[in-house]
Amino acid sequence: MCGVCGCGKEEGEGDRSGHGHEEEGGKHRFVRAKATGRRIRLEHDVLQHNDGLARENRALFRARGLLALNLMSSPGSGKTTLLERTIAESGLRERIFVVQGDQATDRDAARIERAGARAFQINTGQGCHLDASMVARAVAQLNPPHGAILAIENVGNLVCPALFDLGEAARIAVISTTEGADKPLKYPHMFRRSDLVLINKLDLLEHVDFSLAECTAHVQQVNPRAQVLVVSARRGDGLRAFYDWLQQALQQALRTVAAGEQSSVEGVR
Amino acid sequence: MHELGIAMQVVDVLAERAQGARVTRVVLEVGMLAALLPDSLRFCFGLATQGTVAEGAELEIIEKPGRARCRACARELELRRPFGRCECGGTDLDWISGEELRIFEMEVA
């Protein structure tokens, strides 16, 4: 393989795809076999814009003592039901602020508000994911206080949201027993980047061909460090462990804030 | 799915940098771990360039395999899909490269 452009051809080999390689000034570089116009080197990272905004979000969340969570799944895996139940029974109702991402309607934000928490709906229109700038605008509107949990419910989609950092402290992927147990292998990007994987709809397990062991093994194959919890957001099974996870993540986020303040105080000294 | 949005971002950058000149050729580097399909990107590029300075431009996509380091034994390995197994059996891999999506260069008439 060419060590410069990685195109799979031998270095310096002329080829049919319209480019080749040559030595120039002793330095190997990628060139076109047949140059026509003026070539302009850009080396522009296309995702860098979102990554920069995500870093700003992360710094803001840290400074304001917020635990930001990015919830991702296929449509219909039960993210909104999970949030509704969490608001109702986790004891964290006052702390939870929800950013809802959907292509259209504010139905999910309305569900969250009926459950007793504040929500801000983002409609992405033709977009298939949330990006860092949308989240920044939503947070400015919601204005959650110190110690809040900012639950960002991404657009239901296992592909695109994995590519866009929102500035979250942790990523939660939800998969349900009505889906294939091999989804972690089929959509590895999503699961590779998740800190917590919730296997939801345990209440339907007896009606479907879904192996919890197989699904868990597939998660571990793409991401050995992910924690897996089996729950039913509808019936309530296993959720105590999820609420404990939330509490711990929140405490850790607040410790990070405290440590940051401490180090800036020491910096002044 | 997100390739259309990405293609539109690419066209924005091309238009800004071309300063009115016609773009005839674009070279993109896409990491094999970047969750982007070259075929889809190619299709969307054709749509996104319509009516812009890059309309009709030739698109070359260079796919770059990813590299990762095994957290168990620190060996480096090449990745062509977003998971893999090290020779030592380890699957806990630290990605070093392969997620890039860069506009490497363009040609203007």
Short mmCIF file of C-alpha atoms in Angstrom, two decimals:
data_model
loop_
_atom_site.label_atom_id
_atom_site.label_comp_id
_atom_site.label_asym_id
_atom_site.label_seq_id
_atom_site.Cartn_x
_atom_site.Cartn_y
_atom_site.Cartn_z
CA MET A 1 0.00 0.00 0.00
CA CYS A 2 1.14 3.54 -0.66
CA GLY A 3 2.29 5.04 2.61
CA VAL A 4 1.39 8.56 1.52
CA CYS A 5 -2.17 8.41 0.31
CA GLY A 6 -3.11 4.90 1.42
CA CYS A 7 -4.73 4.12 -1.93
CA GLY A 8 -3.71 0.47 -1.90
CA LYS A 9 -1.30 0.75 -4.82
CA GLU A 10 2.44 0.38 -4.72
CA GLU A 11 4.32 3.60 -4.22
CA GLY A 12 5.05 5.25 -7.54
CA GLU A 13 2.80 2.97 -9.54
CA GLY A 14 1.01 4.58 -12.48
CA ASP A 15 -2.62 3.59 -12.56
CA ARG A 16 -6.03 3.66 -14.18
CA SER A 17 -7.89 5.66 -11.54
CA GLY A 18 -6.33 8.93 -12.58
CA HIS A 19 -3.51 9.36 -10.11
CA GLY A 20 -0.03 8.13 -9.45
CA HIS A 21 2.98 8.90 -7.31
CA GLU A 22 6.35 10.41 -7.96
CA GLU A 23 9.45 11.51 -6.17
CA GLU A 24 9.85 15.24 -5.94
CA GLY A 25 12.80 16.89 -4.25
CA GLY A 26 13.53 13.63 -2.47
CA LYS A 27 10.14 13.82 -0.77
CA HIS A 28 7.48 11.33 -1.75
CA ARG A 29 4.21 13.03 -2.39
CA PHE A 30 0.85 12.32 -3.91
CA VAL A 31 0.35 13.74 -7.41
CA ARG A 32 -2.05 13.38 -10.26
CA ALA A 33 -0.96 11.46 -13.31
CA LYS A 34 -2.52 14.10 -15.54
CA ALA A 35 -2.66 17.55 -13.98
CA THR A 36 -4.89 20.02 -15.74
CA GLY A 37 -5.84 23.13 -13.79
CA ARG A 38 -4.31 24.84 -10.77
CA ARG A 39 -4.09 22.51 -7.80
CA ILE A 40 -4.86 23.92 -4.40
CA ARG A 41 -3.93 21.97 -1.29
CA LEU A 42 -6.65 22.38 1.34
CA GLU A 43 -6.19 19.62 3.93
CA HIS A 44 -9.44 20.77 5.47
CA ASP A 45 -11.03 18.55 8.11
CA VAL A 46 -14.74 18.58 7.34
CA LEU A 47 -15.91 17.49 10.79
CA GLN A 48 -13.61 19.91 12.57
CA HIS A 49 -16.28 22.60 12.76
CA ASN A 50 -18.63 20.41 14.81
CA ASP A 51 -15.78 19.04 16.92
CA GLY A 52 -14.75 22.59 17.87
CA LEU A 53 -18.30 23.48 18.91
CA ALA A 54 -18.54 20.22 20.86
CA ARG A 55 -15.39 21.13 22.78
CA GLU A 56 -16.94 24.49 23.66
CA ASN A 57 -20.10 22.73 24.85
CA ARG A 58 -18.06 20.32 26.97
CA ALA A 59 -16.18 23.17 28.62
CA LEU A 60 -19.44 25.04 29.25
CA PHE A 61 -21.14 21.98 30.76
CA ARG A 62 -18.14 21.41 32.99
CA ALA A 63 -18.02 25.03 34.10
CA ARG A 64 -21.74 25.03 34.87
CA GLY A 65 -21.76 21.68 36.69
CA LEU A 66 -24.00 19.84 34.22
CA LEU A 67 -24.00 16.14 33.41
CA ALA A 68 -24.69 15.97 29.67
CA LEU A 69 -25.80 12.59 28.30
CA ASN A 70 -26.27 11.71 24.65
CA LEU A 71 -29.01 9.08 24.27
CA MET A 72 -29.01 7.25 20.97
CA SER A 73 -30.96 4.36 19.47
CA SER A 74 -33.06 3.26 16.52
CA PRO A 75 -36.51 4.85 16.32
CA GLY A 76 -38.86 3.09 18.72
CA SER A 77 -36.34 1.58 21.12
CA GLY A 78 -37.95 3.36 24.05
CA LYS A 79 -35.75 6.39 24.79
CA THR A 80 -38.64 8.69 25.59
CA THR A 81 -40.42 6.07 27.73
CA LEU A 82 -37.17 5.53 29.61
CA LEU A 83 -36.88 9.26 30.30
CA GLU A 84 -40.53 9.53 31.36
CA ARG A 85 -40.13 6.74 33.88
CA THR A 86 -36.80 8.10 35.09
CA ILE A 87 -38.37 11.50 35.70
CA ALA A 88 -41.28 9.89 37.54
CA GLU A 89 -39.49 7.51 39.88
CA SER A 90 -35.73 8.07 40.09
CA GLY A 91 -35.93 10.91 42.59
CA LEU A 92 -34.03 13.07 40.08
CA ARG A 93 -37.07 14.86 38.59
CA GLU A 94 -35.92 18.34 39.63
CA ARG A 95 -32.52 17.78 38.08
CA ILE A 96 -33.53 16.43 34.69
CA PHE A 97 -33.65 18.74 31.65
CA VAL A 98 -34.27 17.15 28.27
CA VAL A 99 -33.24 18.18 24.78
CA GLN A 100 -35.41 16.31 22.28
CA GLY A 101 -34.25 15.73 18.73
CA ASP A 102 -36.74 14.61 16.08
CA GLN A 103 -37.18 15.34 12.43
CA ALA A 104 -40.63 16.78 13.06
CA THR A 105 -43.27 17.52 15.75
CA ASP A 106 -42.90 18.39 19.44
CA ARG A 107 -44.73 15.28 20.61
CA ASP A 108 -41.76 13.94 22.60
CA ALA A 109 -41.07 17.24 24.36
CA ALA A 110 -44.76 17.33 25.29
CA ARG A 111 -44.46 13.82 26.77
CA ILE A 112 -41.46 14.87 28.86
CA GLU A 113 -43.23 17.96 30.14
CA ARG A 114 -46.29 15.91 31.06
CA ALA A 115 -43.91 13.65 33.02
CA GLY A 116 -42.84 16.72 35.00
CA ALA A 117 -39.48 17.84 33.59
CA ARG A 118 -38.50 20.70 31.33
CA ALA A 119 -37.83 19.91 27.69
CA PHE A 120 -36.72 21.72 24.58
CA GLN A 121 -37.61 20.26 21.20
CA ILE A 122 -35.29 20.52 18.22
CA ASN A 123 -36.73 19.64 14.83
CA THR A 124 -33.93 18.71 12.50
CA GLY A 125 -36.11 18.79 9.35
CA GLN A 126 -34.15 16.88 6.72
CA GLY A 127 -31.29 16.27 9.17
CA CYS A 128 -30.71 12.81 10.55
CA HIS A 129 -28.82 13.73 13.74
CA LEU A 130 -28.25 16.49 16.28
CA ASP A 131 -25.07 18.53 16.06
CA ALA A 132 -23.18 20.54 18.64
CA SER A 133 -24.56 23.93 17.55
CA MET A 134 -28.18 22.76 17.92
CA VAL A 135 -27.42 21.52 21.42
CA ALA A 136 -25.73 24.80 22.36
CA ARG A 137 -28.86 26.73 21.31
CA ALA A 138 -31.14 24.33 23.21
CA VAL A 139 -29.09 24.64 26.39
CA ALA A 140 -29.17 28.43 26.16
CA GLN A 141 -32.98 28.20 26.08
CA LEU A 142 -33.33 25.59 28.84
CA ASN A 143 -30.73 27.22 31.08
CA PRO A 144 -30.35 24.26 33.45
CA PRO A 145 -28.94 25.03 36.92
CA HIS A 146 -25.76 23.69 38.51
CA GLY A 147 -26.12 19.97 39.26
CA ALA A 148 -28.63 19.32 36.49
CA ILE A 149 -28.71 16.28 34.22
CA LEU A 150 -28.98 17.37 30.61
CA ALA A 151 -30.46 14.37 28.79
CA ILE A 152 -30.06 14.83 25.06
CA GLU A 153 -32.36 12.46 23.20
CA ASN A 154 -30.85 12.20 19.74
CA VAL A 155 -32.78 11.56 16.54
CA GLY A 156 -33.68 7.86 16.31
CA ASN A 157 -30.95 6.60 14.02
CA LEU A 158 -28.06 4.23 14.69
CA VAL A 159 -25.75 5.64 12.04
CA CYS A 160 -25.34 9.40 11.84
CA PRO A 161 -25.51 10.50 15.49
CA ALA A 162 -22.41 8.39 16.19
CA LEU A 163 -20.39 10.75 14.02
CA PHE A 164 -21.30 14.00 15.77
CA ASP A 165 -19.89 14.84 19.18
CA LEU A 166 -22.30 17.05 21.12
CA GLY A 167 -20.00 17.74 24.06
CA GLU A 168 -21.62 15.07 26.22
CA ALA A 169 -19.91 13.48 29.24
CA ALA A 170 -21.29 10.04 28.40
CA ARG A 171 -23.10 8.25 25.62
CA ILE A 172 -25.98 5.87 26.21
CA ALA A 173 -27.12 3.50 23.47
CA VAL A 174 -30.53 1.88 23.80
CA ILE A 175 -31.37 -1.33 21.96
CA SER A 176 -34.59 -3.23 22.48
CA THR A 177 -35.49 -6.91 22.41
CA THR A 178 -37.71 -6.35 19.37
CA GLU A 179 -34.59 -5.58 17.34
CA GLY A 180 -31.91 -8.01 16.20
CA ALA A 181 -29.41 -9.09 18.85
CA ASP A 182 -26.67 -8.56 16.25
CA LYS A 183 -27.29 -4.81 15.95
CA PRO A 184 -24.08 -3.96 17.83
CA LEU A 185 -22.13 -5.73 15.07
CA LYS A 186 -24.19 -4.20 12.28
CA TYR A 187 -23.92 -0.67 13.69
CA PRO A 188 -20.57 -0.83 15.45
CA HIS A 189 -19.89 2.92 15.42
CA MET A 190 -22.79 3.63 17.73
CA PHE A 191 -21.91 0.91 20.21
CA ARG A 192 -18.19 1.43 20.11
CA ARG A 193 -18.60 4.93 21.48
CA SER A 194 -21.18 4.16 24.14
CA ASP A 195 -20.35 4.16 27.82
CA LEU A 196 -23.61 2.48 28.76
CA VAL A 197 -25.78 0.16 26.68
CA LEU A 198 -29.34 -0.40 27.84
CA ILE A 199 -31.13 -3.47 26.48
CA ASN A 200 -34.76 -2.37 26.80
CA LYS A 201 -38.16 -4.07 26.52
CA LEU A 202 -37.29 -7.00 28.77
CA ASP A 203 -41.08 -7.33 29.28
CA LEU A 204 -41.39 -8.52 25.65
CA LEU A 205 -38.57 -11.06 25.79
CA GLU A 206 -40.85 -14.10 25.96
CA HIS A 207 -42.58 -13.05 22.73
CA VAL A 208 -39.51 -12.49 20.56
CA ASP A 209 -36.43 -14.37 19.37
CA PHE A 210 -33.83 -12.30 21.13
CA SER A 211 -30.88 -13.63 23.10
CA LEU A 212 -29.70 -11.33 25.89
CA ALA A 213 -26.43 -13.28 26.14
CA GLU A 214 -25.77 -13.00 22.42
CA CYS A 215 -26.52 -9.29 22.34
CA THR A 216 -24.30 -8.64 25.36
CA ALA A 217 -21.48 -10.63 23.74
CA HIS A 218 -21.83 -8.56 20.56
CA VAL A 219 -21.66 -5.32 22.55
CA GLN A 220 -18.52 -6.57 24.26
CA GLN A 221 -16.98 -7.53 20.95
CA VAL A 222 -17.19 -3.97 19.59
CA ASN A 223 -16.73 -2.25 22.95
CA PRO A 224 -15.28 -4.26 25.84
CA ARG A 225 -15.56 -1.29 28.20
CA ALA A 226 -19.28 -0.59 27.79
CA GLN A 227 -21.48 -1.34 30.75
CA VAL A 228 -24.63 -3.27 29.82
CA LEU A 229 -27.90 -3.08 31.77
CA VAL A 230 -31.07 -5.01 30.93
CA VAL A 231 -34.24 -3.03 31.63
CA SER A 232 -37.88 -2.56 30.85
CA ALA A 233 -38.77 1.12 30.69
CA ARG A 234 -42.46 0.17 30.44
CA ARG A 235 -42.62 -2.29 33.36
CA GLY A 236 -39.74 -0.93 35.41
CA ASP A 237 -37.38 -3.94 35.58
CA GLY A 238 -33.72 -3.18 36.16
CA LEU A 239 -34.12 0.57 36.34
CA ARG A 240 -32.78 0.94 39.88
CA ALA A 241 -29.35 0.06 38.45
CA PHE A 242 -29.80 2.73 35.79
CA TYR A 243 -30.74 5.37 38.38
CA ASP A 244 -27.67 4.40 40.42
CA TRP A 245 -25.56 4.81 37.26
CA LEU A 246 -27.08 8.29 36.75
CA GLN A 247 -26.34 9.28 40.36
CA GLN A 248 -22.74 8.12 40.05
CA ALA A 249 -22.24 9.86 36.72
CA LEU A 250 -23.67 13.07 38.20
CA GLN A 251 -21.41 12.87 41.27
CA GLN A 252 -18.43 12.34 39.00
CA ALA A 253 -19.38 15.32 36.83
CA LEU A 254 -19.66 17.49 39.94
CA ARG A 255 -16.31 16.23 41.27
CA THR A 256 -14.78 17.20 37.92
CA VAL A 257 -16.20 20.71 38.35
CA ALA A 258 -14.84 20.91 41.90
CA ALA A 259 -11.42 19.68 40.76
CA GLY A 260 -11.42 22.27 37.97
CA GLU A 261 -12.25 25.06 40.41
CA GLN A 262 -9.58 23.82 42.78
CA SER A 263 -6.91 23.78 40.07
CA SER A 264 -7.86 27.28 38.89
CA VAL A 265 -7.57 28.53 42.47
CA GLU A 266 -4.15 26.92 42.70
CA GLY A 267 -3.27 28.48 39.38
CA VAL A 268 -3.99 31.94 40.84
CA ARG A 269 -1.72 31.21 43.78
CA MET B 1 -27.74 9.20 5.42
CA HIS B 2 -25.61 12.06 6.68
CA GLU B 3 -23.54 12.04 3.51
CA LEU B 4 -25.70 14.75 1.93
CA GLY B 5 -25.02 17.14 4.82
CA ILE B 6 -21.33 16.31 4.65
CA ALA B 7 -21.26 16.84 0.87
CA MET B 8 -22.92 20.25 1.35
CA GLN B 9 -20.27 21.20 3.91
CA VAL B 10 -17.57 20.14 1.46
CA VAL B 11 -19.12 22.28 -1.29
CA ASP B 12 -19.28 25.27 1.09
CA VAL B 13 -15.55 24.97 1.75
CA LEU B 14 -14.76 24.56 -1.96
CA ALA B 15 -16.82 27.61 -2.91
CA GLU B 16 -15.17 29.71 -0.22
CA ARG B 17 -11.65 28.70 -1.19
CA ALA B 18 -12.16 28.78 -4.96
CA GLN B 19 -13.10 32.48 -4.81
CA GLY B 20 -15.30 32.32 -7.87
CA ALA B 21 -13.08 30.04 -9.95
CA ARG B 22 -14.59 26.87 -11.35
CA VAL B 23 -13.66 23.74 -9.40
CA THR B 24 -12.84 20.88 -11.76
CA ARG B 25 -11.57 18.21 -9.42
CA VAL B 26 -11.68 17.40 -5.71
CA VAL B 27 -9.74 14.84 -3.70
CA LEU B 28 -11.28 13.68 -0.40
CA GLU B 29 -9.61 11.45 2.15
CA VAL B 30 -12.09 9.26 3.96
CA GLY B 31 -10.99 7.05 6.82
CA MET B 32 -12.44 3.54 6.75
CA LEU B 33 -13.63 4.00 10.35
CA ALA B 34 -15.42 7.28 9.62
CA ALA B 35 -18.94 5.86 9.10
CA LEU B 36 -19.14 7.35 5.63
CA LEU B 37 -19.93 5.40 2.49
CA PRO B 38 -17.85 6.50 -0.50
CA ASP B 39 -20.61 5.56 -2.97
CA SER B 40 -23.17 7.55 -1.05
CA LEU B 41 -20.76 10.47 -0.70
CA ARG B 42 -20.17 10.39 -4.45
CA PHE B 43 -23.90 10.40 -5.17
CA CYS B 44 -24.53 13.25 -2.74
CA PHE B 45 -21.58 15.24 -4.05
CA GLY B 46 -23.24 15.26 -7.48
CA LEU B 47 -26.41 16.66 -5.93
CA ALA B 48 -24.70 19.14 -3.64
CA THR B 49 -22.59 20.68 -6.38
CA GLN B 50 -25.52 21.48 -8.68
CA GLY B 51 -25.65 25.19 -9.37
CA THR B 52 -22.34 25.82 -7.56
CA VAL B 53 -18.77 26.55 -8.68
CA ALA B 54 -18.07 22.82 -8.28
CA GLU B 55 -20.83 21.59 -10.59
CA GLY B 56 -19.47 18.79 -12.78
CA ALA B 57 -16.24 18.51 -10.79
CA GLU B 58 -14.55 15.13 -10.77
CA LEU B 59 -14.49 13.58 -7.29
CA GLU B 60 -11.72 11.30 -6.15
CA ILE B 61 -12.10 9.53 -2.82
CA ILE B 62 -9.05 8.04 -1.18
CA GLU B 63 -10.02 5.50 1.45
CA LYS B 64 -7.56 5.23 4.30
CA PRO B 65 -7.51 2.19 6.56
CA GLY B 66 -7.55 2.87 10.26
CA ARG B 67 -4.89 2.04 12.82
CA ALA B 68 -5.41 1.04 16.41
CA ARG B 69 -3.34 0.08 19.43
CA CYS B 70 -4.28 -2.91 21.55
CA ARG B 71 -4.83 -1.85 25.16
CA ALA B 72 -3.75 -5.28 26.37
CA CYS B 73 -0.38 -5.69 24.62
CA ALA B 74 0.24 -2.25 23.00
CA ARG B 75 0.68 -3.82 19.55
CA GLU B 76 -0.52 -1.73 16.60
CA LEU B 77 -2.87 -3.14 13.99
CA GLU B 78 -4.70 -2.05 10.85
CA LEU B 79 -8.48 -1.78 10.96
CA ARG B 80 -10.75 -1.85 7.91
CA ARG B 81 -13.97 -1.99 9.92
CA PRO B 82 -14.79 -0.41 13.25
CA PHE B 83 -13.83 -3.38 15.40
CA GLY B 84 -11.20 -6.07 15.31
CA ARG B 85 -9.07 -8.47 17.25
CA CYS B 86 -5.39 -8.16 18.05
CA GLU B 87 -3.03 -11.12 17.61
CA CYS B 88 -2.99 -11.45 21.41
CA GLY B 89 -6.77 -11.91 21.37
CA GLY B 90 -7.52 -8.44 22.74
CA THR B 91 -10.54 -6.55 21.39
CA ASP B 92 -10.13 -3.44 23.53
CA LEU B 93 -8.58 -1.19 20.91
CA ASP B 94 -7.56 2.44 21.02
CA TRP B 95 -8.11 4.05 17.63
CA ILE B 96 -5.16 6.04 16.35
CA SER B 97 -6.45 7.00 12.91
CA GLY B 98 -9.11 6.15 10.37
CA GLU B 99 -11.89 8.56 11.31
CA GLU B 100 -10.67 11.42 9.14
CA LEU B 101 -12.75 13.15 6.55
CA ARG B 102 -10.56 15.68 4.84
CA ILE B 103 -10.68 17.71 1.69
CA PHE B 104 -7.15 16.99 0.59
CA GLU B 105 -6.99 19.25 -2.45
CA MET B 106 -8.92 20.70 -5.33
CA GLU B 107 -8.18 21.83 -8.84
CA VAL B 108 -9.61 25.00 -10.30
CA ALA B 109 -9.84 25.87 -13.99
#
